[in-house]
Amino acid sequence: MARSITHFLPLILFAILAVIAAIALVMTLSGERKISELPSALIGKPVPVTELPSLTDAQAFVKIDGTGNAPYMVNFFASWCAPCRAEAPALAILAKEIDIIGIAYKDKPEDSRKFLADFGNPYARIGIDNAGNAGLDWGVYGVPETYIISADGIVLKRHAGPIDGDNLRKIFLPFIASLKAQ
Amino acid sequence: MLSPEIGHFCLILALVTSVAQIILPTLGVLRADTRLTTTAEGLQIISSIAIFISFASLLYAFIVSDFSVQLVASHSHSLKPMIYKITGSWGNHEGSLLLWIVILGLFGLLFVIREARARLKTLTLIVMGGITLAFLAFSLFTSNPFTRLSPAPLDGRGLNPVLQDIGLALHPPMLYLGYVGLSMAFAIAIAGLIIGQVDKNWARITRFWVVLAWSALTAGIALGSWWAYYELGWGGWWFWDPVENASLMPWLAATALLHSVIVVERREQMVSWTILMAITAFSLSLVGTFIVRSGLLTSVHSFASDPARGIFILFILLGAVGLPLFLYGLRAGKIGRASDYHLLSRETGLILNNYILVVSTFIVLIGTLYPLGLELFTGAKITVGAPYFDAAFNPVMGIGILFMAIGPLLVWRRGLIASARPALYLSAGGALAGIILLLVLSGISVTGIAGIALTLWLGLSIIGDMVFRLRPWQAGMGDRLRLPATQWGMWLAHFGMVIFLTGALASSLFERENIVRVQKGATIPLGTETLVFDGVEARTGPNYVTETALLRLFDKDGQLIDGLYPEKRFYPAERQTTTEAAIRTRLSGDHYAVLGDGDSDTGYTLRLYHKPLVSWIWFGAVMMACGGLIALYRRPNKAVNPLVEAR
């Protein structure tokens, strides 16, 4: 009897995996598992200090740390990512309110430049993260992904996926307004 | 003439045929009616041909640039070179799914032609019908490649120079040959499980398809890795991305299956385990096919995937994995026989091989799925990268290589082959000498030394085995050369592993890199060699203009070796720039130069690398694949197939 149960072990293992996958899918479909609302281990913590070669100035580096004097946003993007195109208008509006530092994630510099020429450049500075190491430090889940950082370098908010008109009006603009009011 | 509607119609025809291919032969088996069981072959032939016509009509739409087909409009362009119009037909979700089905039809047809008529064949074809049905339904109901577009656009949107690459175009068909080949092994395994007769003959039939699939999978993965190396310009060749892991897992499981099926063929041991491996390998290749399409695992490649397809995929997986595993649970205890071998035997060696490969498959599986599980239970989202895999996967593989040297020196049932002792003394001595030399002479890390020692250990054991078995110093070697093809194939494939390890170790341990910003005339050191930068000139290609850096490479004595000409290409029509690395490939290593930004006033950025033996990585993989193909060769066998039914 014990012998026959061991033969069902693979099925049990598969069933557990299948149930997990099913829950994940159902939650995604019902809208309960929102890929954009991401609790990040970084929230309330200092930014991971990041230094990357600049996309626009071959000799300069873009440094992200807690030494700024105003809140800013960090946005991971790539030319190969279609949703990044979709959020270009929202970023253009946000750029008027707050400094945005762009990080070109796993992208070739010339492709990034072409992308910015086509869809507009909302960024104050842009770092090149060709190998995706900065993405690992930040725990980036996919592109586009956006972080809001306080003036003293604390991560306040994380948003995965494109910023659409809805997020822009309901989340981003009010949040930035309240930051400025402080 | 070959309109998309014909393609669409043929897909539906194949779907209906597959339903019949499940029902009619099943009825035949239940009623013991040979008129019904033999329909399986004819139906498989009809469905294969219908699938081929369907794919031909998709190819035709791409060739003539029929932009009224949505897929062509999104993924092609009238100005694309013809070869990339053709390969573009499978460079997208819908088309690649159809290619998968085409290869399934091809293997089904081959199976009908190759195997003798028997109960095992009928049942295998019923299972094949089920797999074909699932994929056709998925294609027709969620990913129809023949959807029309009205009004048709004047031109397509798919003219991206980066994607016009022959390595990228050939990678999916190779990989799919491997994935789908494993579906044959799976179908035969299920058939064997139902009949309850898993014996030498079953293993002989299964091994052919497993080895074929494994060779294609090896070549497919190597091709993808090679493309990433020369096209992406990051200088790396493996990134532990979920998509890469998805192809590595079926490879590891197929490698385990490849070895365990030999035990069944020779000794009828490990029978139920082999069935389990066949189910696992195919399940993982389904995961490999679907992981980026389901919306389940959000890799960087798949942000915009469709969760509705995910539900369909989940049902396919439930049917294709859950049912067989249930059947396995019911029947596995009733097949196979008690073990009758000594601890020191070929059987034990191959069981160890299987355990190590299964453990390493699990390590990759956990690294790939852990982010999903963690997210569901805690809400945290993380990415698992190279540090985890280096720490968890590499040591297990190291242990695997340790045993890989000993396994082939063992004989079935009990003991070592005659040439084992001298071969093992040779390889142990070589590995020890290597360790001592490296400890004294170099500053290589302990893991690096361990890797080199293991490579020496494995390589010398294979050479020792060959030399002491063939004994070229004694007369009559001609007779000793008449070994079975499987022995030569095994030696070649195992030595391919040595070559692969040599390339992987040398290119990471001894790489030299120099990133500089220089003016014309500068001399740049790179290890013992130097490069002289002679400035940048503009050149004109067929549909692009370039900035080409002129570099001359000198050896340590100041002798000119070669010129390197990395480029930046600008395509005016597409307003797009691409970087072409200059790679000077030699057996001894690659010189790799990339032209960065700059102008003649401020100088140019140059990234220069020397990667010793890096091409051995892919050369080794090709040797492994060829070893598999050689092992398939069988001297013409006049013996009557015992499973042939009397007609």
PDB file of N, CA, C and O in Angstrom, chain A residues 36 73-78 81-95 100-103 115-116 119-123 142-147 159-165 167-168 172, chain B residues 303:
ATOM      1  N   SER A  36       0.283  46.169 -11.138  1.00  0.00           N
ATOM      2  CA  SER A  36       0.821  47.519 -10.935  1.00  0.00           C
ATOM      3  C   SER A  36       0.989  47.859  -9.455  1.00  0.00           C
ATOM      4  O   SER A  36       1.875  48.617  -9.092  1.00  0.00           O
ATOM      5  N   MET A  73      11.395  61.213  -9.233  1.00  0.00           N
ATOM      6  CA  MET A  73      10.891  59.905  -9.654  1.00  0.00           C
ATOM      7  C   MET A  73      11.983  59.150 -10.396  1.00  0.00           C
ATOM      8  O   MET A  73      12.818  59.750 -11.056  1.00  0.00           O
ATOM      9  N   VAL A  74      11.983  57.827 -10.274  1.00  0.00           N
ATOM     10  CA  VAL A  74      12.882  56.986 -11.055  1.00  0.00           C
ATOM     11  C   VAL A  74      12.006  56.083 -11.914  1.00  0.00           C
ATOM     12  O   VAL A  74      11.091  55.435 -11.416  1.00  0.00           O
ATOM     13  N   ASN A  75      12.275  56.072 -13.217  1.00  0.00           N
ATOM     14  CA  ASN A  75      11.441  55.313 -14.161  1.00  0.00           C
ATOM     15  C   ASN A  75      12.316  54.380 -14.987  1.00  0.00           C
ATOM     16  O   ASN A  75      13.216  54.819 -15.685  1.00  0.00           O
ATOM     17  N   PHE A  76      12.072  53.070 -14.844  1.00  0.00           N
ATOM     18  CA  PHE A  76      12.773  52.085 -15.675  1.00  0.00           C
ATOM     19  C   PHE A  76      12.011  51.942 -16.989  1.00  0.00           C
ATOM     20  O   PHE A  76      10.805  51.745 -16.979  1.00  0.00           O
ATOM     21  N   PHE A  77      12.737  52.022 -18.111  1.00  0.00           N
ATOM     22  CA  PHE A  77      12.064  51.882 -19.402  1.00  0.00           C
ATOM     23  C   PHE A  77      12.995  51.145 -20.372  1.00  0.00           C
ATOM     24  O   PHE A  77      14.160  50.901 -20.073  1.00  0.00           O
ATOM     25  N   ALA A  78      12.452  50.780 -21.542  1.00  0.00           N
ATOM     26  CA  ALA A  78      13.265  50.179 -22.590  1.00  0.00           C
ATOM     27  C   ALA A  78      12.575  50.413 -23.920  1.00  0.00           C
ATOM     28  O   ALA A  78      11.349  50.499 -23.980  1.00  0.00           O
ATOM     29  N   CYS A  81       9.995  47.800 -25.150  1.00  0.00           N
ATOM     30  CA  CYS A  81       8.817  47.516 -24.340  1.00  0.00           C
ATOM     31  C   CYS A  81       7.648  48.375 -24.813  1.00  0.00           C
ATOM     32  O   CYS A  81       7.712  49.602 -24.818  1.00  0.00           O
ATOM     33  N   ALA A  82       6.609  47.676 -25.280  1.00  0.00           N
ATOM     34  CA  ALA A  82       5.469  48.403 -25.849  1.00  0.00           C
ATOM     35  C   ALA A  82       4.722  49.245 -24.809  1.00  0.00           C
ATOM     36  O   ALA A  82       4.351  50.390 -25.095  1.00  0.00           O
ATOM     37  N   PRO A  83       4.495  48.755 -23.588  1.00  0.00           N
ATOM     38  CA  PRO A  83       3.780  49.586 -22.607  1.00  0.00           C
ATOM     39  C   PRO A  83       4.523  50.887 -22.275  1.00  0.00           C
ATOM     40  O   PRO A  83       3.893  51.855 -21.850  1.00  0.00           O
ATOM     41  N   CYS A  84       5.884  50.881 -22.468  1.00  0.00           N
ATOM     42  CA  CYS A  84       6.630  52.112 -22.198  1.00  0.00           C
ATOM     43  C   CYS A  84       6.187  53.226 -23.148  1.00  0.00           C
ATOM     44  O   CYS A  84       6.206  54.399 -22.811  1.00  0.00           O
ATOM     45  N   ARG A  85       5.810  52.829 -24.375  1.00  0.00           N
ATOM     46  CA  ARG A  85       5.309  53.834 -25.329  1.00  0.00           C
ATOM     47  C   ARG A  85       3.985  54.386 -24.828  1.00  0.00           C
ATOM     48  O   ARG A  85       3.706  55.572 -24.919  1.00  0.00           O
ATOM     49  N   ALA A  86       3.176  53.459 -24.274  1.00  0.00           N
ATOM     50  CA  ALA A  86       1.841  53.864 -23.848  1.00  0.00           C
ATOM     51  C   ALA A  86       1.897  54.881 -22.714  1.00  0.00           C
ATOM     52  O   ALA A  86       1.002  55.720 -22.586  1.00  0.00           O
ATOM     53  N   GLU A  87       2.946  54.820 -21.890  1.00  0.00           N
ATOM     54  CA  GLU A  87       2.969  55.738 -20.757  1.00  0.00           C
ATOM     55  C   GLU A  87       3.702  57.047 -21.069  1.00  0.00           C
ATOM     56  O   GLU A  87       3.790  57.916 -20.200  1.00  0.00           O
ATOM     57  N   ALA A  88       4.197  57.186 -22.304  1.00  0.00           N
ATOM     58  CA  ALA A  88       4.938  58.408 -22.648  1.00  0.00           C
ATOM     59  C   ALA A  88       4.133  59.695 -22.390  1.00  0.00           C
ATOM     60  O   ALA A  88       4.671  60.646 -21.816  1.00  0.00           O
ATOM     61  N   PRO A  89       2.846  59.747 -22.776  1.00  0.00           N
ATOM     62  CA  PRO A  89       2.088  60.996 -22.525  1.00  0.00           C
ATOM     63  C   PRO A  89       1.987  61.313 -21.026  1.00  0.00           C
ATOM     64  O   PRO A  89       2.126  62.477 -20.625  1.00  0.00           O
ATOM     65  N   ALA A  90       1.763  60.280 -20.200  1.00  0.00           N
ATOM     66  CA  ALA A  90       1.645  60.501 -18.758  1.00  0.00           C
ATOM     67  C   ALA A  90       2.957  61.022 -18.192  1.00  0.00           C
ATOM     68  O   ALA A  90       2.969  61.951 -17.362  1.00  0.00           O
ATOM     69  N   LEU A  91       4.077  60.460 -18.660  1.00  0.00           N
ATOM     70  CA  LEU A  91       5.372  60.915 -18.156  1.00  0.00           C
ATOM     71  C   LEU A  91       5.623  62.367 -18.565  1.00  0.00           C
ATOM     72  O   LEU A  91       6.195  63.148 -17.802  1.00  0.00           O
ATOM     73  N   ALA A  92       5.174  62.736 -19.776  1.00  0.00           N
ATOM     74  CA  ALA A  92       5.368  64.111 -20.241  1.00  0.00           C
ATOM     75  C   ALA A  92       4.637  65.085 -19.306  1.00  0.00           C
ATOM     76  O   ALA A  92       5.158  66.163 -18.990  1.00  0.00           O
ATOM     77  N   ILE A  93       3.441  64.705 -18.856  1.00  0.00           N
ATOM     78  CA  ILE A  93       2.699  65.569 -17.928  1.00  0.00           C
ATOM     79  C   ILE A  93       3.398  65.619 -16.574  1.00  0.00           C
ATOM     80  O   ILE A  93       3.580  66.685 -15.981  1.00  0.00           O
ATOM     81  N   LEU A  94       3.853  64.443 -16.095  1.00  0.00           N
ATOM     82  CA  LEU A  94       4.504  64.385 -14.789  1.00  0.00           C
ATOM     83  C   LEU A  94       5.816  65.156 -14.777  1.00  0.00           C
ATOM     84  O   LEU A  94       6.202  65.735 -13.754  1.00  0.00           O
ATOM     85  N   ALA A  95       6.508  65.183 -15.933  1.00  0.00           N
ATOM     86  CA  ALA A  95       7.806  65.852 -15.998  1.00  0.00           C
ATOM     87  C   ALA A  95       7.693  67.333 -15.665  1.00  0.00           C
ATOM     88  O   ALA A  95       8.653  67.964 -15.236  1.00  0.00           O
ATOM     89  N   ILE A 100      12.256  63.537 -13.307  1.00  0.00           N
ATOM     90  CA  ILE A 100      12.214  62.090 -13.531  1.00  0.00           C
ATOM     91  C   ILE A 100      13.584  61.624 -14.008  1.00  0.00           C
ATOM     92  O   ILE A 100      14.130  62.169 -14.969  1.00  0.00           O
ATOM     93  N   ILE A 101      14.141  60.661 -13.292  1.00  0.00           N
ATOM     94  CA  ILE A 101      15.389  60.047 -13.749  1.00  0.00           C
ATOM     95  C   ILE A 101      15.034  58.768 -14.475  1.00  0.00           C
ATOM     96  O   ILE A 101      14.343  57.900 -13.932  1.00  0.00           O
ATOM     97  N   GLY A 102      15.458  58.653 -15.717  1.00  0.00           N
ATOM     98  CA  GLY A 102      15.160  57.455 -16.507  1.00  0.00           C
ATOM     99  C   GLY A 102      16.291  56.459 -16.394  1.00  0.00           C
ATOM    100  O   GLY A 102      17.458  56.834 -16.305  1.00  0.00           O
ATOM    101  N   ILE A 103      15.940  55.172 -16.364  1.00  0.00           N
ATOM    102  CA  ILE A 103      16.959  54.128 -16.431  1.00  0.00           C
ATOM    103  C   ILE A 103      16.611  53.213 -17.598  1.00  0.00           C
ATOM    104  O   ILE A 103      15.555  52.583 -17.616  1.00  0.00           O
ATOM    105  N   PHE A 115      14.124  55.687 -29.342  1.00  0.00           N
ATOM    106  CA  PHE A 115      12.853  55.625 -28.633  1.00  0.00           C
ATOM    107  C   PHE A 115      12.479  57.010 -28.095  1.00  0.00           C
ATOM    108  O   PHE A 115      11.353  57.483 -28.251  1.00  0.00           O
ATOM    109  N   LEU A 116      13.466  57.711 -27.489  1.00  0.00           N
ATOM    110  CA  LEU A 116      13.186  59.031 -26.921  1.00  0.00           C
ATOM    111  C   LEU A 116      12.894  60.047 -28.031  1.00  0.00           C
ATOM    112  O   LEU A 116      12.060  60.934 -27.862  1.00  0.00           O
ATOM    113  N   PHE A 119       9.208  59.188 -29.090  1.00  0.00           N
ATOM    114  CA  PHE A 119       8.091  59.302 -28.149  1.00  0.00           C
ATOM    115  C   PHE A 119       8.263  60.438 -27.139  1.00  0.00           C
ATOM    116  O   PHE A 119       7.472  60.589 -26.225  1.00  0.00           O
ATOM    117  N   GLY A 120       9.317  61.232 -27.297  1.00  0.00           N
ATOM    118  CA  GLY A 120       9.537  62.360 -26.397  1.00  0.00           C
ATOM    119  C   GLY A 120      10.406  61.955 -25.234  1.00  0.00           C
ATOM    120  O   GLY A 120      10.404  60.802 -24.813  1.00  0.00           O
ATOM    121  N   ASN A 121      11.189  62.942 -24.736  1.00  0.00           N
ATOM    122  CA  ASN A 121      12.086  62.663 -23.618  1.00  0.00           C
ATOM    123  C   ASN A 121      11.625  63.409 -22.378  1.00  0.00           C
ATOM    124  O   ASN A 121      11.829  64.607 -22.255  1.00  0.00           O
ATOM    125  N   PRO A 122      10.992  62.729 -21.413  1.00  0.00           N
ATOM    126  CA  PRO A 122      10.514  63.397 -20.217  1.00  0.00           C
ATOM    127  C   PRO A 122      11.570  63.442 -19.110  1.00  0.00           C
ATOM    128  O   PRO A 122      11.288  63.931 -18.015  1.00  0.00           O
ATOM    129  N   TYR A 123      12.778  62.929 -19.367  1.00  0.00           N
ATOM    130  CA  TYR A 123      13.707  62.673 -18.278  1.00  0.00           C
ATOM    131  C   TYR A 123      14.665  63.840 -18.055  1.00  0.00           C
ATOM    132  O   TYR A 123      15.133  64.473 -18.994  1.00  0.00           O
ATOM    133  N   GLY A 142       9.547  44.289 -14.060  1.00  0.00           N
ATOM    134  CA  GLY A 142       9.407  44.355 -15.507  1.00  0.00           C
ATOM    135  C   GLY A 142       9.408  45.818 -15.859  1.00  0.00           C
ATOM    136  O   GLY A 142       9.337  46.665 -14.973  1.00  0.00           O
ATOM    137  N   VAL A 143       9.520  46.121 -17.123  1.00  0.00           N
ATOM    138  CA  VAL A 143       9.435  47.526 -17.512  1.00  0.00           C
ATOM    139  C   VAL A 143       8.072  47.788 -18.127  1.00  0.00           C
ATOM    140  O   VAL A 143       7.506  46.886 -18.740  1.00  0.00           O
ATOM    141  N   PRO A 144       7.504  48.979 -18.005  1.00  0.00           N
ATOM    142  CA  PRO A 144       8.016  50.103 -17.220  1.00  0.00           C
ATOM    143  C   PRO A 144       7.731  49.916 -15.731  1.00  0.00           C
ATOM    144  O   PRO A 144       6.793  49.221 -15.369  1.00  0.00           O
ATOM    145  N   GLU A 145       8.561  50.558 -14.925  1.00  0.00           N
ATOM    146  CA  GLU A 145       8.336  50.537 -13.490  1.00  0.00           C
ATOM    147  C   GLU A 145       8.807  51.880 -12.934  1.00  0.00           C
ATOM    148  O   GLU A 145       9.812  52.410 -13.373  1.00  0.00           O
ATOM    149  N   THR A 146       8.029  52.407 -11.984  1.00  0.00           N
ATOM    150  CA  THR A 146       8.265  53.774 -11.546  1.00  0.00           C
ATOM    151  C   THR A 146       8.321  53.844 -10.024  1.00  0.00           C
ATOM    152  O   THR A 146       7.523  53.192  -9.345  1.00  0.00           O
ATOM    153  N   TYR A 147       9.267  54.622  -9.513  1.00  0.00           N
ATOM    154  CA  TYR A 147       9.407  54.820  -8.076  1.00  0.00           C
ATOM    155  C   TYR A 147       9.324  56.311  -7.780  1.00  0.00           C
ATOM    156  O   TYR A 147       9.813  57.137  -8.554  1.00  0.00           O
ATOM    157  N   HIS A 159       5.386  51.668  -8.587  1.00  0.00           N
ATOM    158  CA  HIS A 159       4.307  51.367  -9.524  1.00  0.00           C
ATOM    159  C   HIS A 159       4.892  50.563 -10.673  1.00  0.00           C
ATOM    160  O   HIS A 159       5.770  51.038 -11.374  1.00  0.00           O
ATOM    161  N   ALA A 160       4.386  49.336 -10.840  1.00  0.00           N
ATOM    162  CA  ALA A 160       4.861  48.516 -11.954  1.00  0.00           C
ATOM    163  C   ALA A 160       3.859  48.599 -13.090  1.00  0.00           C
ATOM    164  O   ALA A 160       2.663  48.691 -12.865  1.00  0.00           O
ATOM    165  N   GLY A 161       4.362  48.566 -14.297  1.00  0.00           N
ATOM    166  CA  GLY A 161       3.484  48.659 -15.450  1.00  0.00           C
ATOM    167  C   GLY A 161       3.298  50.104 -15.852  1.00  0.00           C
ATOM    168  O   GLY A 161       3.740  51.030 -15.171  1.00  0.00           O
ATOM    169  N   PRO A 162       2.655  50.318 -16.993  1.00  0.00           N
ATOM    170  CA  PRO A 162       2.540  51.680 -17.513  1.00  0.00           C
ATOM    171  C   PRO A 162       1.638  52.557 -16.642  1.00  0.00           C
ATOM    172  O   PRO A 162       0.679  52.076 -16.045  1.00  0.00           O
ATOM    173  N   ILE A 163       1.959  53.836 -16.578  1.00  0.00           N
ATOM    174  CA  ILE A 163       1.107  54.813 -15.903  1.00  0.00           C
ATOM    175  C   ILE A 163       0.065  55.260 -16.926  1.00  0.00           C
ATOM    176  O   ILE A 163       0.422  55.868 -17.934  1.00  0.00           O
ATOM    177  N   ASP A 164      -1.183  54.924 -16.692  1.00  0.00           N
ATOM    178  CA  ASP A 164      -2.214  55.374 -17.635  1.00  0.00           C
ATOM    179  C   ASP A 164      -2.922  56.609 -17.068  1.00  0.00           C
ATOM    180  O   ASP A 164      -2.583  57.093 -15.989  1.00  0.00           O
ATOM    181  N   GLY A 165      -3.892  57.125 -17.810  1.00  0.00           N
ATOM    182  CA  GLY A 165      -4.565  58.350 -17.410  1.00  0.00           C
ATOM    183  C   GLY A 165      -5.204  58.222 -16.029  1.00  0.00           C
ATOM    184  O   GLY A 165      -5.169  59.147 -15.221  1.00  0.00           O
ATOM    185  N   ASN A 167      -4.315  56.124 -13.424  1.00  0.00           N
ATOM    186  CA  ASN A 167      -3.289  56.174 -12.374  1.00  0.00           C
ATOM    187  C   ASN A 167      -2.777  57.595 -12.198  1.00  0.00           C
ATOM    188  O   ASN A 167      -2.539  58.046 -11.085  1.00  0.00           O
ATOM    189  N   LEU A 168      -2.606  58.274 -13.332  1.00  0.00           N
ATOM    190  CA  LEU A 168      -2.033  59.620 -13.316  1.00  0.00           C
ATOM    191  C   LEU A 168      -2.896  60.553 -12.467  1.00  0.00           C
ATOM    192  O   LEU A 168      -2.402  61.227 -11.564  1.00  0.00           O
ATOM    193  N   PHE A 172      -0.806  59.472  -9.038  1.00  0.00           N
ATOM    194  CA  PHE A 172       0.449  60.212  -9.150  1.00  0.00           C
ATOM    195  C   PHE A 172       0.313  61.697  -8.861  1.00  0.00           C
ATOM    196  O   PHE A 172       1.012  62.242  -8.000  1.00  0.00           O
TER     197      PHE A 172
ATOM    198  N   PHE B 303       5.345  41.447 -20.634  1.00  0.00           N
ATOM    199  CA  PHE B 303       4.447  42.272 -19.853  1.00  0.00           C
ATOM    200  C   PHE B 303       3.047  42.306 -20.436  1.00  0.00           C
ATOM    201  O   PHE B 303       2.068  42.372 -19.727  1.00  0.00           O
TER     202      PHE B 303
END
